Coordinates of C-alpha atoms in Angstrom, one line a residue:
M220 CA 101.2 209.5 65.2
I221 CA 102.3 213.2 65.7
D222 CA 102.6 213.8 69.6
K223 CA 99.0 213.4 70.8
L224 CA 97.9 213.6 67.4
S225 CA 96.5 210.7 64.9
Y226 CA 94.4 209.9 62.1
T227 CA 92.0 207.2 61.1
L228 CA 90.8 206.0 57.7
Y229 CA 87.3 204.8 57.1
T230 CA 85.8 203.5 53.6
T231 CA 82.5 203.6 54.8
T232 CA 80.4 206.7 56.3
S233 CA 78.2 204.5 58.6
N234 CA 81.4 204.2 60.6
L235 CA 82.3 207.9 60.9
P236 CA 82.6 209.5 64.1
T237 CA 79.2 210.8 65.4
E238 CA 80.8 214.5 65.7
W239 CA 81.7 214.7 61.7
D240 CA 79.1 217.0 60.8
V241 CA 80.0 219.3 63.6
V242 CA 83.5 219.7 62.2
T243 CA 82.2 219.9 58.7
K244 CA 79.7 222.5 59.2
P245 CA 81.3 224.9 57.2
N246 CA 81.5 222.8 54.0
I247 CA 78.3 220.5 53.2
F248 CA 81.1 219.0 50.2
L249 CA 82.8 217.1 53.5
S250 CA 79.8 216.3 55.1
R251 CA 78.4 212.9 56.0
N252 CA 75.6 212.8 53.5
A253 CA 77.9 214.5 50.4
L254 CA 80.6 212.0 51.2
A255 CA 77.7 208.9 51.2
V256 CA 77.0 210.4 47.3
L257 CA 80.7 209.3 47.0
E258 CA 80.1 205.7 48.5
K259 CA 77.5 204.9 46.9
A260 CA 77.4 206.6 43.3
P261 CA 81.4 207.2 42.7
P262 CA 82.3 207.0 38.8
K263 CA 83.5 203.8 38.1
N264 CA 87.3 204.8 38.2
M265 CA 87.2 206.7 41.8
E266 CA 87.5 205.2 45.3
C267 CA 87.4 207.1 48.2
H268 CA 88.9 207.2 51.5
F269 CA 87.7 209.5 54.5
V270 CA 90.1 210.3 56.9
G271 CA 89.4 211.5 60.3
L272 CA 91.9 213.7 62.3
F273 CA 92.3 213.7 66.3
K274 CA 93.9 215.2 69.0
E275 CA 93.7 213.1 72.1
N276 CA 91.0 211.0 70.8
S277 CA 88.8 214.0 70.0
L278 CA 87.8 214.7 66.5
C279 CA 89.5 217.9 64.9
G280 CA 89.6 217.6 61.1
V281 CA 88.4 215.9 58.6
A282 CA 89.9 215.1 55.0
L283 CA 89.1 213.3 51.7
I284 CA 91.4 211.2 49.8
Q285 CA 90.4 210.2 46.1
F286 CA 92.0 207.0 43.9
I287 CA 91.5 207.5 40.4
D288 CA 92.0 204.8 37.7
L289 CA 92.5 206.6 34.2
N290 CA 92.8 203.3 31.9
N291 CA 89.3 202.9 31.4
V292 CA 88.7 206.8 30.6
T293 CA 89.1 208.5 27.6
T294 CA 90.8 211.4 29.5
F295 CA 91.4 214.0 26.1
R296 CA 88.8 214.6 23.3
E297 CA 88.9 211.7 21.2
Q298 CA 88.3 213.8 18.1
Q299 CA 91.6 215.4 18.2
K300 CA 94.0 212.5 16.6
K301 CA 97.2 214.1 18.1
N302 CA 95.5 213.1 21.3
H303 CA 95.8 209.5 21.0
L304 CA 99.7 209.8 21.7
K305 CA 99.0 212.0 24.3
D306 CA 96.3 210.0 26.0
Y307 CA 98.6 206.9 25.6
L308 CA 101.4 208.4 27.0
F309 CA 99.2 210.2 30.2
K310 CA 98.1 206.6 31.2
K311 CA 101.1 204.8 31.0
F312 CA 103.1 207.7 33.2
T313 CA 99.9 208.8 35.4
S314 CA 97.4 206.3 35.4
H315 CA 96.6 205.8 38.7
I316 CA 96.4 209.2 40.7
L317 CA 96.1 209.7 44.5
F318 CA 93.9 213.5 45.6
I319 CA 93.5 214.8 49.2
G320 CA 90.7 216.5 47.6
N321 CA 87.6 216.1 45.3
N322 CA 87.9 215.6 41.5
T323 CA 84.5 216.2 40.5
L324 CA 84.5 219.7 42.4
T325 CA 86.6 222.8 41.9
G326 CA 87.7 224.5 45.0
Q327 CA 89.0 223.8 48.4
N328 CA 87.1 220.6 49.3
A329 CA 89.9 218.9 50.4
Y330 CA 90.1 219.3 53.9
L331 CA 88.5 220.8 57.5
Y332 CA 89.9 221.3 60.5
T333 CA 89.2 222.9 64.2
D334 CA 91.3 225.2 66.1
A335 CA 92.5 222.2 68.6
I336 CA 95.2 222.1 65.6
T337 CA 97.0 223.9 62.7
E338 CA 96.9 223.5 59.4
T339 CA 100.4 222.4 59.6
E340 CA 99.6 219.6 61.7
A341 CA 96.5 218.5 59.8
L342 CA 98.4 218.4 56.5
Q343 CA 101.3 216.3 58.2
L344 CA 98.5 213.7 59.5
M345 CA 96.7 213.7 55.6
Q346 CA 100.3 213.1 54.4
A347 CA 100.7 209.9 56.9
A348 CA 97.3 208.7 55.7
M349 CA 97.7 209.4 52.0
Q350 CA 101.3 207.1 52.4
E351 CA 99.0 204.6 54.5
V352 CA 96.7 204.4 51.5
K353 CA 98.9 204.5 48.7
K354 CA 100.8 201.7 50.4
D355 CA 97.4 199.7 50.7
Y356 CA 97.1 200.0 46.9
H357 CA 101.1 198.8 46.7
N358 CA 99.6 195.8 48.7
K359 CA 97.1 195.4 46.2
G360 CA 99.4 195.1 43.1
I361 CA 98.4 198.9 42.1
T362 CA 101.3 201.5 41.7
I363 CA 100.4 205.2 42.6
N364 CA 101.9 207.1 39.9
L365 CA 100.7 210.6 40.7
I366 CA 99.9 212.4 44.4
T367 CA 98.4 215.9 44.3
V368 CA 96.4 217.9 46.6
K369 CA 94.1 220.5 45.2
D370 CA 92.5 223.1 44.8
F371 CA 93.4 226.5 46.3
N372 CA 93.0 230.1 45.8
T373 CA 96.0 232.5 46.7
E374 CA 94.4 233.5 50.3
E375 CA 94.0 229.2 51.1
F376 CA 97.4 228.0 49.8
P377 CA 99.0 226.2 52.4
D378 CA 102.8 226.3 53.5
F379 CA 103.0 222.9 51.9
N380 CA 107.0 222.5 52.5
R381 CA 106.6 223.2 56.0
A382 CA 104.4 220.5 56.3
G383 CA 106.5 217.9 54.9
F384 CA 105.5 218.0 51.6
K385 CA 109.0 218.2 49.6
N386 CA 109.7 217.7 45.6
Y387 CA 106.0 218.7 44.7
F388 CA 105.3 220.9 41.6
T389 CA 103.0 223.8 42.4
F390 CA 100.4 224.2 39.7
C391 CA 97.3 226.3 38.0
T392 CA 94.9 225.1 36.4
Q393 CA 91.5 226.8 34.9
P394 CA 90.1 229.4 37.3
N395 CA 87.2 228.6 39.5
M396 CA 84.5 231.4 38.1
I397 CA 83.0 233.2 40.9
F398 CA 79.8 235.2 40.5
N399 CA 79.6 237.8 43.5
I400 CA 76.4 238.9 44.5
R401 CA 75.9 242.7 45.6
A402 CA 74.8 243.6 49.2
D403 CA 71.9 245.7 47.6
W404 CA 70.5 243.1 45.0
E405 CA 67.2 242.1 46.2
N406 CA 65.8 240.2 42.5
I407 CA 66.8 239.7 39.2
E408 CA 65.5 243.3 38.3
D409 CA 68.6 245.0 40.6
Y410 CA 70.9 242.9 38.6
L411 CA 69.8 244.1 35.2
L412 CA 69.8 247.7 36.4
A413 CA 73.8 247.0 36.8
L414 CA 74.3 245.6 33.7
N415 CA 75.3 247.7 30.9
T416 CA 73.3 248.3 27.6
K417 CA 75.0 245.4 25.7
Y418 CA 74.2 242.8 28.0
R419 CA 71.3 243.7 29.1
T420 CA 70.2 243.6 25.3
Q421 CA 72.1 239.6 25.6
Y422 CA 69.7 238.9 28.3
K423 CA 66.5 240.2 26.8
R424 CA 67.2 238.0 23.9
A425 CA 68.1 235.0 25.7
R426 CA 64.7 235.3 27.5
K427 CA 63.0 235.8 24.3
K428 CA 64.7 232.7 22.9
A429 CA 63.7 230.5 25.7
E430 CA 60.2 230.8 25.0
G431 CA 58.2 227.8 24.8
I432 CA 60.6 225.9 27.7
T433 CA 59.2 224.9 30.9
K434 CA 61.1 224.8 34.1
K435 CA 60.4 222.0 36.9
K436 CA 62.3 220.7 40.1
L437 CA 62.4 217.3 40.2
N438 CA 62.5 215.1 43.4
A439 CA 64.3 211.8 43.5
A440 CA 61.5 209.9 42.2
E441 CA 61.3 212.1 39.4
I442 CA 64.9 211.9 38.5
Q443 CA 64.6 208.0 38.8
V444 CA 61.9 208.1 35.9
Y445 CA 63.8 210.2 33.6
Q446 CA 67.5 208.6 34.5
E447 CA 68.3 207.2 30.9
R448 CA 67.5 210.6 29.6
I449 CA 69.2 212.5 32.3
N450 CA 72.4 210.6 31.6
E451 CA 72.2 211.2 27.9
L452 CA 72.1 214.8 28.5
Y453 CA 75.2 214.8 31.2
Y454 CA 77.1 212.6 28.2
T455 CA 76.4 215.6 25.7
V456 CA 78.0 218.2 27.8
A457 CA 80.6 216.1 29.2
N458 CA 81.9 214.7 26.2
K459 CA 82.7 218.3 25.0
A460 CA 85.1 218.5 27.6
S461 CA 89.2 218.9 26.1
F462 CA 89.9 216.8 29.4
N463 CA 88.1 214.0 31.5
T464 CA 89.3 212.1 34.2
F465 CA 85.8 210.4 35.0
F466 CA 82.2 210.1 34.4
L467 CA 79.5 209.8 36.7
P468 CA 77.2 207.2 36.9
E469 CA 73.5 206.7 35.8
N470 CA 72.3 206.8 39.1
H471 CA 74.4 209.4 40.4
F472 CA 71.8 212.1 40.9
E473 CA 69.2 210.2 42.3
V474 CA 71.4 209.2 45.2
M475 CA 72.6 212.7 45.8
K476 CA 69.0 214.1 45.6
K477 CA 68.2 211.1 48.6
E478 CA 71.4 212.3 50.5
L479 CA 71.1 216.1 50.5
N480 CA 67.5 216.6 50.3
D481 CA 66.5 220.3 50.3
N482 CA 70.1 221.2 49.9
F483 CA 70.6 219.9 46.3
L484 CA 68.0 221.0 43.8
F485 CA 67.9 219.5 40.0
Y486 CA 65.8 221.5 37.9
G487 CA 64.3 219.7 34.7
Y488 CA 64.0 222.0 31.2
F489 CA 61.1 220.6 28.6
I490 CA 59.5 221.6 25.8
D491 CA 56.2 219.8 26.2
D492 CA 56.8 216.5 27.8
T493 CA 60.6 216.4 26.5
L494 CA 63.4 216.6 28.9
I495 CA 65.5 218.6 26.8
G496 CA 68.2 220.2 29.5
F497 CA 68.9 219.8 33.4
N498 CA 71.0 221.7 35.8
T499 CA 71.8 221.3 39.5
L500 CA 72.7 223.2 42.6
I501 CA 74.2 222.9 45.6
K502 CA 73.3 224.9 49.1
N503 CA 76.6 225.5 50.5
N504 CA 76.1 227.9 53.7
T505 CA 76.4 231.4 52.1
D506 CA 77.4 229.9 48.7
M507 CA 75.5 228.3 45.8
D508 CA 77.6 225.8 44.0
T509 CA 76.5 224.9 41.1
Y510 CA 77.1 221.1 40.0
F511 CA 76.8 219.3 36.8
L512 CA 74.6 220.0 33.7
G513 CA 73.4 218.6 30.7
Y514 CA 71.6 219.6 27.4
D515 CA 70.1 218.7 23.8
E516 CA 72.9 220.1 21.6
S517 CA 70.1 221.2 19.3
V518 CA 68.1 222.5 21.3
Q519 CA 71.1 224.4 23.0
Q520 CA 71.8 226.4 20.1
Q521 CA 68.6 227.0 19.2
K522 CA 67.3 228.4 22.5
M523 CA 70.4 229.9 24.2
L524 CA 69.7 227.1 26.7
Y525 CA 72.8 226.9 28.7
L526 CA 73.0 231.0 28.9
N527 CA 69.3 230.9 30.4
M528 CA 70.5 228.7 33.0
L529 CA 73.1 230.2 33.9
Y530 CA 70.7 233.3 34.3
D531 CA 68.4 231.1 36.3
M532 CA 71.1 230.5 38.9
V533 CA 72.1 233.9 39.2
A534 CA 68.0 234.8 39.5
Y535 CA 67.6 232.1 42.2
A536 CA 70.9 233.0 44.2
I537 CA 69.5 236.4 44.6
K538 CA 66.3 235.7 45.3
K539 CA 67.7 233.5 48.2
R540 CA 70.2 236.0 49.6
Y541 CA 73.2 233.7 48.6
K542 CA 76.4 235.9 48.6
R543 CA 77.9 234.0 45.7
V544 CA 77.3 231.7 42.7
V545 CA 80.6 229.1 42.6
F546 CA 80.1 228.5 38.7
A547 CA 83.4 226.1 38.7
R548 CA 85.7 225.3 35.9
S549 CA 84.5 225.3 32.0
A550 CA 82.7 228.0 29.8
M551 CA 84.8 230.9 31.4
E552 CA 83.8 233.5 28.8
I553 CA 80.0 232.9 28.6
K554 CA 80.2 232.9 32.8
S555 CA 82.2 236.0 32.7
S556 CA 79.4 237.4 30.2
I557 CA 77.0 237.0 33.1
G558 CA 79.4 238.7 35.8
A559 CA 81.6 235.3 36.8
E560 CA 85.0 236.6 38.0
A561 CA 87.8 234.1 37.7
E562 CA 89.6 233.3 40.6
E563 CA 92.9 231.2 40.2
V564 CA 92.9 227.7 42.0
Y565 CA 96.5 226.1 42.5
G566 CA 97.4 222.4 43.6
I567 CA 100.9 220.6 44.2
I568 CA 101.7 217.1 42.4
K569 CA 104.6 214.8 42.5
H570 CA 105.5 211.9 40.5
T571 CA 106.2 208.8 42.7
N572 CA 108.9 208.1 40.3
P573 CA 112.1 210.3 41.0
I574 CA 113.1 210.7 37.8
V575 CA 109.9 211.3 36.2
N576 CA 109.3 214.2 39.0
L577 CA 112.4 215.9 38.2
F578 CA 110.3 216.8 34.6
M579 CA 107.0 217.4 36.6
G580 CA 106.9 220.4 35.7
K581 CA 107.5 220.3 31.7
L582 CA 105.1 217.1 31.8
F583 CA 101.9 219.1 33.2
N584 CA 102.4 221.8 31.0
Y585 CA 102.6 219.3 28.2
F586 CA 99.4 217.5 29.2
E587 CA 97.6 220.7 30.7
P588 CA 95.0 221.7 27.9
K589 CA 95.2 225.4 26.8
V590 CA 92.7 226.9 26.8
T591 CA 92.1 230.6 25.3
W592 CA 89.3 233.0 26.6
K593 CA 88.4 236.8 26.8
A594 CA 87.0 237.8 30.3
R595 CA 84.0 239.8 30.0
N596 CA 82.6 242.7 31.9
P597 CA 79.1 243.3 31.5
F598 CA 78.6 245.7 34.6
K599 CA 78.0 249.7 34.2

């Protein structure tokens, strides 16, 4: 306890304080229902701990702590033979990780706090909670290798030293791709008028290629019907990533639809009656966050399906008057070609072995996948 401050750890959302969603109103990803998805349908190698921050027994902040076990995940892309050694070393020295944050998302989805406490006080409580979780795993025979807090843009990045986070390495990973919607755009035609000729031609070509594809919004029951095919399409995309720390379970999207209802949108793309792709969106106040997607590789190449999905997301967000589309990491170049801009995100990381931690910077740079891409500017 720090003065009149305290924290409580929870492992089930049913035990969260009644005022939880009042505190988390600014960010749906920390809401009771969103956390329930992580409780009911998490990646099999992930365990979640929900933290309530209290001042004089009144809830004044919340945080999410995740434990990830990398032992049963092919972290680096298997077809690159040199990565077998990297995978072995990574798991030997970093297989058990504790996060303050949400490893399934990009952006500051780690914590929220009210004006009743300062950010430094909130971080001190979170650090104490993290140490308790670490000790609990130790008592179960599990040694935590890495402790990390993520993701923050430049303006959000806290003074971690002041909060007592000592000997951590500050890192920067792949950027968060943000599409800002101009105030005077009311529909997709306004967006097209803002594009230069080259990218307006790209849009028309992609739309022409997509002829024959129908798009349908699916409810929870329909997601369940197509669950096996959805999982297959999801893995097609997930396995293309150069670096993975988890894979979603088969029922994840069905559970998310049941928990978030109209705040979670699942769109299936069909040719005749065959599901050939899907994308997902989450309404988060003035932001429209993209979530996971999947597609049939052969159709994607033939129909420019991924690019058409990006245009669909932009069109929906403009029509519904959102301020931003958060496209997250990956595929930075194609996202920039439709107008998304890179926002650098930072975190801090520490190895629990003091000797290994001396080399944290070099280790991080060795393991972090190198991605080269060229930023595009499609606007006039």
